[in-house]
Structure formats: structure tokens, C-alpha cells
């Protein structure tokens, strides 16, 4: 894999993880 391929694969994953963390924190905050 080239660096460009690595970035193209990592970016969406990082975005999903970031959204997941934000959603989890917000949901946990509402629950608490």
C-alpha cells in the first residue's frame, strides 16, 4: 500500500471513530 492509500483508508475510519466518541459522550451525558 502507498501512503495515499493508507490515508484514504484511515481518514474515513478516524472520522467514524471521532463521531462514535462524540455520540457516546453526548449519550452518556444525557443518560447521566
PDB file of C-alpha atoms in Angstrom:
ATOM      1  CA  UNK A   1       0.000   0.000   0.000  1.00  0.00           C
ATOM      2  CA  UNK A   2       1.144   3.526  -0.715  1.00  0.00           C
ATOM      3  CA  UNK A   3       0.920   6.431   1.703  1.00  0.00           C
ATOM      4  CA  UNK A   4      -2.022   7.841  -0.275  1.00  0.00           C
ATOM      5  CA  UNK A   5      -3.897   4.538   0.000  1.00  0.00           C
ATOM      6  CA  UNK A   6      -3.194   4.466   3.731  1.00  0.00           C
ATOM      7  CA  UNK A   7      -4.573   7.999   4.148  1.00  0.00           C
ATOM      8  CA  UNK A   8      -7.666   7.249   2.066  1.00  0.00           C
ATOM      9  CA  UNK A   9      -8.372   4.193   4.214  1.00  0.00           C
ATOM     10  CA  UNK A  10      -7.534   5.804   7.558  1.00  0.00           C
ATOM     11  CA  UNK A  11      -9.416   9.095   7.131  1.00  0.00           C
ATOM     12  CA  UNK A  12     -12.941   7.584   6.993  1.00  0.00           C
ATOM     13  CA  UNK A  13     -12.109   5.251   9.878  1.00  0.00           C
ATOM     14  CA  UNK A  14     -10.832   8.123  12.011  1.00  0.00           C
ATOM     15  CA  UNK A  15     -13.944  10.125  11.135  1.00  0.00           C
ATOM     16  CA  UNK A  16     -16.220   7.255  12.165  1.00  0.00           C
ATOM     17  CA  UNK A  17     -14.287   6.800  15.412  1.00  0.00           C
ATOM     18  CA  UNK A  18     -14.475  10.524  16.169  1.00  0.00           C
ATOM     19  CA  UNK A  19     -18.223  10.606  15.533  1.00  0.00           C
ATOM     20  CA  UNK A  20     -18.650   7.466  17.628  1.00  0.00           C
ATOM     21  CA  UNK A  21     -16.774   9.005  20.561  1.00  0.00           C
ATOM     22  CA  UNK A  22     -18.752  12.257  20.322  1.00  0.00           C
ATOM     23  CA  UNK A  23     -22.047  10.345  20.164  1.00  0.00           C
ATOM     24  CA  UNK A  24     -21.025   8.127  23.091  1.00  0.00           C
ATOM     25  CA  UNK A  25     -20.056  11.123  25.239  1.00  0.00           C
ATOM     26  CA  UNK A  26     -23.255  13.000  24.361  1.00  0.00           C
ATOM     27  CA  UNK A  27     -25.419   9.929  25.006  1.00  0.00           C
ATOM     28  CA  UNK A  28     -23.629   9.208  28.279  1.00  0.00           C
ATOM     29  CA  UNK A  29     -24.035  12.850  29.312  1.00  0.00           C
ATOM     30  CA  UNK A  30     -27.782  12.743  28.593  1.00  0.00           C
ATOM     31  CA  UNK A  31     -28.084   9.451  30.470  1.00  0.00           C
ATOM     32  CA  UNK A  32     -26.280  10.933  33.450  1.00  0.00           C
TER      33      UNK A  32
END
